[in-house]
mmCIF file of C-alpha atoms in Angstrom:
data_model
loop_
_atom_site.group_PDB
_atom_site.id
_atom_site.type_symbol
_atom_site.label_atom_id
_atom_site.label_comp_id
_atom_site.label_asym_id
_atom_site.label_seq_id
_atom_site.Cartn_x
_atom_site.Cartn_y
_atom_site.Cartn_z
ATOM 1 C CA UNK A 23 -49.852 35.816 32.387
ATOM 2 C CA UNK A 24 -46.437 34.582 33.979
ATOM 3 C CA UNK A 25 -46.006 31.774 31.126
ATOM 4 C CA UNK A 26 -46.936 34.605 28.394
ATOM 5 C CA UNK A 27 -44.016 36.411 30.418
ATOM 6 C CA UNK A 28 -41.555 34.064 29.876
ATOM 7 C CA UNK A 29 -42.736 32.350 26.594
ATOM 8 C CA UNK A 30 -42.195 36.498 25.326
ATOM 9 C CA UNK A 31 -38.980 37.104 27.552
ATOM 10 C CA UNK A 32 -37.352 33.826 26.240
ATOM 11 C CA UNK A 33 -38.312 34.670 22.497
ATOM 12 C CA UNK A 34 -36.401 37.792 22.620
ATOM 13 C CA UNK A 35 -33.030 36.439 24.446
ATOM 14 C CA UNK A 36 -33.029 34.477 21.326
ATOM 15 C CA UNK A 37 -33.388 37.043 18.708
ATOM 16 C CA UNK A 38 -31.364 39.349 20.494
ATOM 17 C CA UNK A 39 -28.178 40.278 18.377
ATOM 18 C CA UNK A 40 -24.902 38.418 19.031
ATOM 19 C CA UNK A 41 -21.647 40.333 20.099
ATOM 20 C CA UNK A 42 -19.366 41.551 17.592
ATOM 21 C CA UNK A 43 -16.468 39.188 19.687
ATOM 22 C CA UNK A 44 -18.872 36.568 19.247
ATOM 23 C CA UNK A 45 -19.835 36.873 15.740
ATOM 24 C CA UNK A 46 -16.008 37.194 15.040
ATOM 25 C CA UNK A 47 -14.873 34.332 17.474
ATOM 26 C CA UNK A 48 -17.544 31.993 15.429
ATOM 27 C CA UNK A 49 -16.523 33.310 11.845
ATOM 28 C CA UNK A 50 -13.224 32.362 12.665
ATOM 29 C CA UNK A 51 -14.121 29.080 14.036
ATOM 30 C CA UNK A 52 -15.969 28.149 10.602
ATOM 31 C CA UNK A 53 -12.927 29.763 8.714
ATOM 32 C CA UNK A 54 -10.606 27.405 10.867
ATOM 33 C CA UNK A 55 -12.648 24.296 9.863
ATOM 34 C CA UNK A 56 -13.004 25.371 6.242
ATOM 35 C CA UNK A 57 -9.145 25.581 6.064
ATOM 36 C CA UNK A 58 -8.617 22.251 7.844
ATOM 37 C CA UNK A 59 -11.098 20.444 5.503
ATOM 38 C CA UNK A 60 -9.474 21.896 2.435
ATOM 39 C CA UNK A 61 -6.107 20.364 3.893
ATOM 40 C CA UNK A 62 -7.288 17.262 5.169
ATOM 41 C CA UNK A 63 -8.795 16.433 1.042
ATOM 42 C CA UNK A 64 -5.034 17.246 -0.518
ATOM 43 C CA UNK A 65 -3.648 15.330 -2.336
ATOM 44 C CA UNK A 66 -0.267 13.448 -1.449
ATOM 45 C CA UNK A 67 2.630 15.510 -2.642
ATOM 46 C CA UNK A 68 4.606 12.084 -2.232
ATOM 47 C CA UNK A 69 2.525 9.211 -3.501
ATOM 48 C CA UNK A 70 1.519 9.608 -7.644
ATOM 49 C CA UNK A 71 -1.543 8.340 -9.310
ATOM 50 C CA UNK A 72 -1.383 5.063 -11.850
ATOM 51 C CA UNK A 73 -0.284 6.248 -15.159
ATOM 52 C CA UNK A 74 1.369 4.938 -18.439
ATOM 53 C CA UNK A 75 4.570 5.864 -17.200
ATOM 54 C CA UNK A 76 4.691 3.938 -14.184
ATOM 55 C CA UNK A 77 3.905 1.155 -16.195
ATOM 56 C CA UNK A 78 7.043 0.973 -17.956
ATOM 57 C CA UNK A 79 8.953 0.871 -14.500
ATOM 58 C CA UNK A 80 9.889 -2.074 -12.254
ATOM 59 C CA UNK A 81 9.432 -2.656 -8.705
ATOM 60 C CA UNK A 82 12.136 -4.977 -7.027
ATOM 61 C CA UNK A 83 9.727 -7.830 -7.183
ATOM 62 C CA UNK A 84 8.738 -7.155 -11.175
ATOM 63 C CA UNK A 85 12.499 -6.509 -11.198
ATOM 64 C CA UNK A 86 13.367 -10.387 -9.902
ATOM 65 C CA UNK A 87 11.216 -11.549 -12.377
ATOM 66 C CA UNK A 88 12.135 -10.004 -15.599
ATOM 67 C CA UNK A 89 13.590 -12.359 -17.862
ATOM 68 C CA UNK A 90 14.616 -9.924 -20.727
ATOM 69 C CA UNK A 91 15.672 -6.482 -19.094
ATOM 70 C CA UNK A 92 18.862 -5.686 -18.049
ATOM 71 C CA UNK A 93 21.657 -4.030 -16.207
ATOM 72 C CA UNK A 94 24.013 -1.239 -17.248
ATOM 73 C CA UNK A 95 21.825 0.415 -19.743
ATOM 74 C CA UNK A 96 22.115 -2.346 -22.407
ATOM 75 C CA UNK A 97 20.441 -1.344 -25.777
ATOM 76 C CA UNK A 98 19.099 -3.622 -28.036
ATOM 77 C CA UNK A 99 22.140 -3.118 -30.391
ATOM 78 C CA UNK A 100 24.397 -4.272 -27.608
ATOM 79 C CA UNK A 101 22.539 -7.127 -27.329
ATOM 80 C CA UNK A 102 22.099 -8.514 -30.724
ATOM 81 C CA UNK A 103 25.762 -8.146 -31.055
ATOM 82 C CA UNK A 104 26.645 -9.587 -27.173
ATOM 83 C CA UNK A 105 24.184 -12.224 -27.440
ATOM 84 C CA UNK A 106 23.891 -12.892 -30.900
ATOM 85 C CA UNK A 107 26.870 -11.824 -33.263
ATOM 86 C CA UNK A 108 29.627 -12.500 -30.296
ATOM 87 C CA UNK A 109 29.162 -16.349 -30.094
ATOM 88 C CA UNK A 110 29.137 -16.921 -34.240
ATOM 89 C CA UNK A 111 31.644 -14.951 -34.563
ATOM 90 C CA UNK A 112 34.074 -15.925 -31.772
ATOM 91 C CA UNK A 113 33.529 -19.792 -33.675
ATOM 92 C CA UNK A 114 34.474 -18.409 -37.099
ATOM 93 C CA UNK A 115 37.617 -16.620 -36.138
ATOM 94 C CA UNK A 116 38.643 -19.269 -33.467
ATOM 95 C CA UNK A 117 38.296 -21.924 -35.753
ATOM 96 C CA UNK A 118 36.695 -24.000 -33.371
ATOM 97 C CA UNK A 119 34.253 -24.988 -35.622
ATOM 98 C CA UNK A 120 37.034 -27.266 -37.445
ATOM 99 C CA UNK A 121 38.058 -28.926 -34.689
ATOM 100 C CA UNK A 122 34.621 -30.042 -33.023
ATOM 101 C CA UNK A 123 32.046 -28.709 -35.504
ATOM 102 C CA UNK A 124 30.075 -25.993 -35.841
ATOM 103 C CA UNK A 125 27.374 -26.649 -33.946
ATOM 104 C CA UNK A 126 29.208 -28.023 -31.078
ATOM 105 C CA UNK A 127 31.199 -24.882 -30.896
ATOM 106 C CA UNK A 128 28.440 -22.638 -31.504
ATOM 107 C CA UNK A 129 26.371 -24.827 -28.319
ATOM 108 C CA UNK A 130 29.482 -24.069 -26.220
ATOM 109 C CA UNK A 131 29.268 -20.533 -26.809
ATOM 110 C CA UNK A 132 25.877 -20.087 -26.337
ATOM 111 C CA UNK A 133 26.489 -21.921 -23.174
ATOM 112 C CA UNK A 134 28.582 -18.804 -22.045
ATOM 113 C CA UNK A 135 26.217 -16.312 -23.602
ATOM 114 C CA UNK A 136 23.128 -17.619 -21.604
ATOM 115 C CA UNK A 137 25.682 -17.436 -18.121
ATOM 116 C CA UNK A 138 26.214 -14.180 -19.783
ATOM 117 C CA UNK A 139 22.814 -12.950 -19.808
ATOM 118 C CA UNK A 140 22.122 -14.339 -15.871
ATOM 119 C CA UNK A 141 25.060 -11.654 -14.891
ATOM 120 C CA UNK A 142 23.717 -8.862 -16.571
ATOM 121 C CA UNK A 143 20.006 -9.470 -15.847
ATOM 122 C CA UNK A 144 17.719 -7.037 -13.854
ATOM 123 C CA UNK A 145 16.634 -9.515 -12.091
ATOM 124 C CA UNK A 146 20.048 -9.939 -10.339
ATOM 125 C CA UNK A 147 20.440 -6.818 -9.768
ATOM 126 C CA UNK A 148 20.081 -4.715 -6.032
ATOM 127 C CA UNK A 149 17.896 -2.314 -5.448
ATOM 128 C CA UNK A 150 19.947 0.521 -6.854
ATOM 129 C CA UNK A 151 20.382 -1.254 -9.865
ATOM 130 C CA UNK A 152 16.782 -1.235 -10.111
ATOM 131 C CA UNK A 153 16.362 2.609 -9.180
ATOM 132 C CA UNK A 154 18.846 3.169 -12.183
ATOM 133 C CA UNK A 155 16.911 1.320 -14.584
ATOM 134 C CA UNK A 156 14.247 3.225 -13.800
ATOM 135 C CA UNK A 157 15.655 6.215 -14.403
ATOM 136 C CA UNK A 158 16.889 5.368 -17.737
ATOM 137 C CA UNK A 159 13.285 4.768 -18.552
ATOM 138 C CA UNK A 160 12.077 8.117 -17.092
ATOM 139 C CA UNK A 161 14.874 9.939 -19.184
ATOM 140 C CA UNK A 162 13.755 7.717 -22.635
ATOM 141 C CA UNK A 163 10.010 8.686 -21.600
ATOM 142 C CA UNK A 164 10.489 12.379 -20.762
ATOM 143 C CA UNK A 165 13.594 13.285 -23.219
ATOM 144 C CA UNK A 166 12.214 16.103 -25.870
ATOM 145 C CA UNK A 167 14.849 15.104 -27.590
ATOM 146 C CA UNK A 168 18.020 12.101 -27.989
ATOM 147 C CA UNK A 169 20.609 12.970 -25.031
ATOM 148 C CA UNK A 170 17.950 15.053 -22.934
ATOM 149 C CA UNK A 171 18.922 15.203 -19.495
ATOM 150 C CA UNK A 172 18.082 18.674 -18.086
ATOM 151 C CA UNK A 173 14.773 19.525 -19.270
ATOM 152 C CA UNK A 174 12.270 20.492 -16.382
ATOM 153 C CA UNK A 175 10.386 17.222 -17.585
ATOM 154 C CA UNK A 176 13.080 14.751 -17.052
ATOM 155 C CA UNK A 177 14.264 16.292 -13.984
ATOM 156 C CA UNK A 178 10.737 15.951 -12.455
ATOM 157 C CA UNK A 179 10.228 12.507 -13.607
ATOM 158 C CA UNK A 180 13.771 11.384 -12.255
ATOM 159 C CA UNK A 181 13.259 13.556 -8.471
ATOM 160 C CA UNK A 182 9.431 11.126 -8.667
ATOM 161 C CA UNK A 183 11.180 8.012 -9.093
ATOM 162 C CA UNK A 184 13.901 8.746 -6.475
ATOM 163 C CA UNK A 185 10.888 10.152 -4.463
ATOM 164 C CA UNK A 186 8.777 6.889 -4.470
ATOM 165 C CA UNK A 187 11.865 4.589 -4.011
ATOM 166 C CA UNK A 188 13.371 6.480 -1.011
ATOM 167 C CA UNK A 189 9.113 6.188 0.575
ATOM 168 C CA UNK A 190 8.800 2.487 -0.607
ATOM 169 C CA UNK A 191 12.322 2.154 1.961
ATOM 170 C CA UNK A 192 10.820 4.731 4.776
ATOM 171 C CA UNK A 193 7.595 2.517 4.920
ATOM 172 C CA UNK A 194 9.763 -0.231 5.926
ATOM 173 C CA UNK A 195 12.053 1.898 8.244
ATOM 174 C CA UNK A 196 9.901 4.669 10.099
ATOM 175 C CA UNK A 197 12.851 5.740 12.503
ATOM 176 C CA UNK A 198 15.608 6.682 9.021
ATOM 177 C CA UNK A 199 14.961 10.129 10.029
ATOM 178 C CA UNK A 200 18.077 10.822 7.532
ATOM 179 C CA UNK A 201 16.516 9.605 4.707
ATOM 180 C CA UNK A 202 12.905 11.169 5.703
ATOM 181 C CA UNK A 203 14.907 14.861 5.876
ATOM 182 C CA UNK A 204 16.379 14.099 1.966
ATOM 183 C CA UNK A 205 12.739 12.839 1.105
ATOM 184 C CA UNK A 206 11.185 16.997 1.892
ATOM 185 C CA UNK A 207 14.007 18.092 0.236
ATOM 186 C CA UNK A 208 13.548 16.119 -2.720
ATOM 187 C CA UNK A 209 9.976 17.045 -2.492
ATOM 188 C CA UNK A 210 10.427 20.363 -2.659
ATOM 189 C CA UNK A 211 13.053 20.456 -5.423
ATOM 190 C CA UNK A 212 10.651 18.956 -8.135
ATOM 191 C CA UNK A 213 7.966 21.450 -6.718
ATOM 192 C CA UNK A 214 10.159 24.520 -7.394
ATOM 193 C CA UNK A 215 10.917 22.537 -10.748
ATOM 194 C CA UNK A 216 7.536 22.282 -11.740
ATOM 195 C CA UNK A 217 7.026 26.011 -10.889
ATOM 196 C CA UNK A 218 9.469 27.361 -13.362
ATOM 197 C CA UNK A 219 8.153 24.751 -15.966
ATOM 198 C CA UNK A 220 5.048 26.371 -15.029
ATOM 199 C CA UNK A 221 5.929 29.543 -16.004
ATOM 200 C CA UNK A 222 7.547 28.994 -19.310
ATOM 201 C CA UNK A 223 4.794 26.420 -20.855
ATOM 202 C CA UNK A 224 1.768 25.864 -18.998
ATOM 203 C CA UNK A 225 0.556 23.342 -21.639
ATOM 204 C CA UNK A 226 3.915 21.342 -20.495
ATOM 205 C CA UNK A 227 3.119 22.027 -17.132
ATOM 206 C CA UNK A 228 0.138 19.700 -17.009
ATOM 207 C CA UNK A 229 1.520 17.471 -19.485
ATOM 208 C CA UNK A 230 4.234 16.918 -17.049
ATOM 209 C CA UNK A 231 1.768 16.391 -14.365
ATOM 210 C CA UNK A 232 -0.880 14.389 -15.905
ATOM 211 C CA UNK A 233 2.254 11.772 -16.850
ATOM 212 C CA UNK A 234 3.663 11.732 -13.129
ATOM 213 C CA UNK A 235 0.073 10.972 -12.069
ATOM 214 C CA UNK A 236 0.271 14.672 -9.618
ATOM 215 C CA UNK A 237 -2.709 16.732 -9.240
ATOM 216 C CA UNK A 238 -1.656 20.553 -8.890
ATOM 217 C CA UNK A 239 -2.900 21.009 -5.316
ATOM 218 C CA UNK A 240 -0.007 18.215 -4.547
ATOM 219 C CA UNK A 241 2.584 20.447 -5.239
ATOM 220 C CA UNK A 242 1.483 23.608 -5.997
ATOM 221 C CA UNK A 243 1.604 26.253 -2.696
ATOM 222 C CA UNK A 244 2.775 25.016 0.654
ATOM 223 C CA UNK A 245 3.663 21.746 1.378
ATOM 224 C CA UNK A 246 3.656 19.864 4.723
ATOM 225 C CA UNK A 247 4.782 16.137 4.878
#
């Protein structure tokens, strides 16, 4: 009889209903968790996925060994006439040619060209050389049309670049607490960019985003860095 007792006594302890406090203490709880696993999968509102784009850019490294690109936004005009038309023509109106031949002149000048080309090569650039580069891709990428520099687009793709070069320096120097402050803020600009592109074309919106390799949860709502 005394195990029936307890075997029945135990049985409805268990079943007996829960306090309101506790049901609402353990909802919360689950809510809590929910939340935290929802923030813990986001995606990095800093860091961008591989894409196209980010192929056309240089790092420092791809930047040191680049044989062909070049500083101060030199188009291929201004190099066929720098490094090609310059040096024939500086022999035919010199008349060098007549005094030690035309080829010798000509090897001279392309002596001076190929010094030429060392100066204004990438590759000797710094790192803000580099950065700029990089955003004179971004612009030629993102530009809906020739002399673009303000659509939401370009703007966007210029804040990324600044926004992975300014993390690629943080990672080596944890304490710039400057730099980290101008990195939210730069953050949250292109966010508040990509809202009002958002708004006005959401068929450009995820364009834009597909290109920067950003998922919408990255900067869409709050974001904590």
């Amino acid at each position: 009889m005394r195990k029936d007792f307890w075997y029945f006594h135990g049985s409805a302890a268990h079943f007996a209903k829960k306090h309101p406090k506790q049901i609402k203490k353990e909802n919360l709880a689950k809510r809590a968790a929910k939340i935290a696993e929802f923030e813990s999968s986001k995606p990095s509102p800093i860091v961008s996925q591989p894409t196209a784009f980010f192929n056309t850019l240089h790092t420092p490294a791809s930047a040191y060994a680049s044989t062909t690109d070049t500083q101060h936004f030199l188009s291929q005009d201004d190099h066929k006439f720098i490094f090609e038309q310059t040096p024939r023509n500086t022999v035919e109106s010199s008349h060098l040619g007549a005094v030690e031949g035309v080829d010798e002149a000509l090897k001279h000048e392309l002596y001076k060209v190929d010094i030429m080309k060392k100066l204004v090569g990438l590759q000797n650039g710094n790192a803000k050389a580099v950065q700029l580069w990089n955003i004179q891709k971004t612009i030629d990428w993102f530009q809906r049309k020739d002399g673009d520099t303000g659509s939401p687009e370009v703007q966007a793709g210029i804040l990324t670049v600044r926004i992975h070069n300014l993390h690629s320096h943080l990672q080596q120097h944890r304490k710039d607490k400057h730099n980290y402050k101008q990195l939210r803020t730069m953050v949250h600009k292109r966010a508040k960019i990509l809202k009002y592109l958002k708004s006005k074309d959401l068929e450009r919106y995820h364009t834009c985003l597909s290109e920067l390799g950003l998922q919408p949860r990255a900067v869409e709502g709050e974001i904590t860095l």
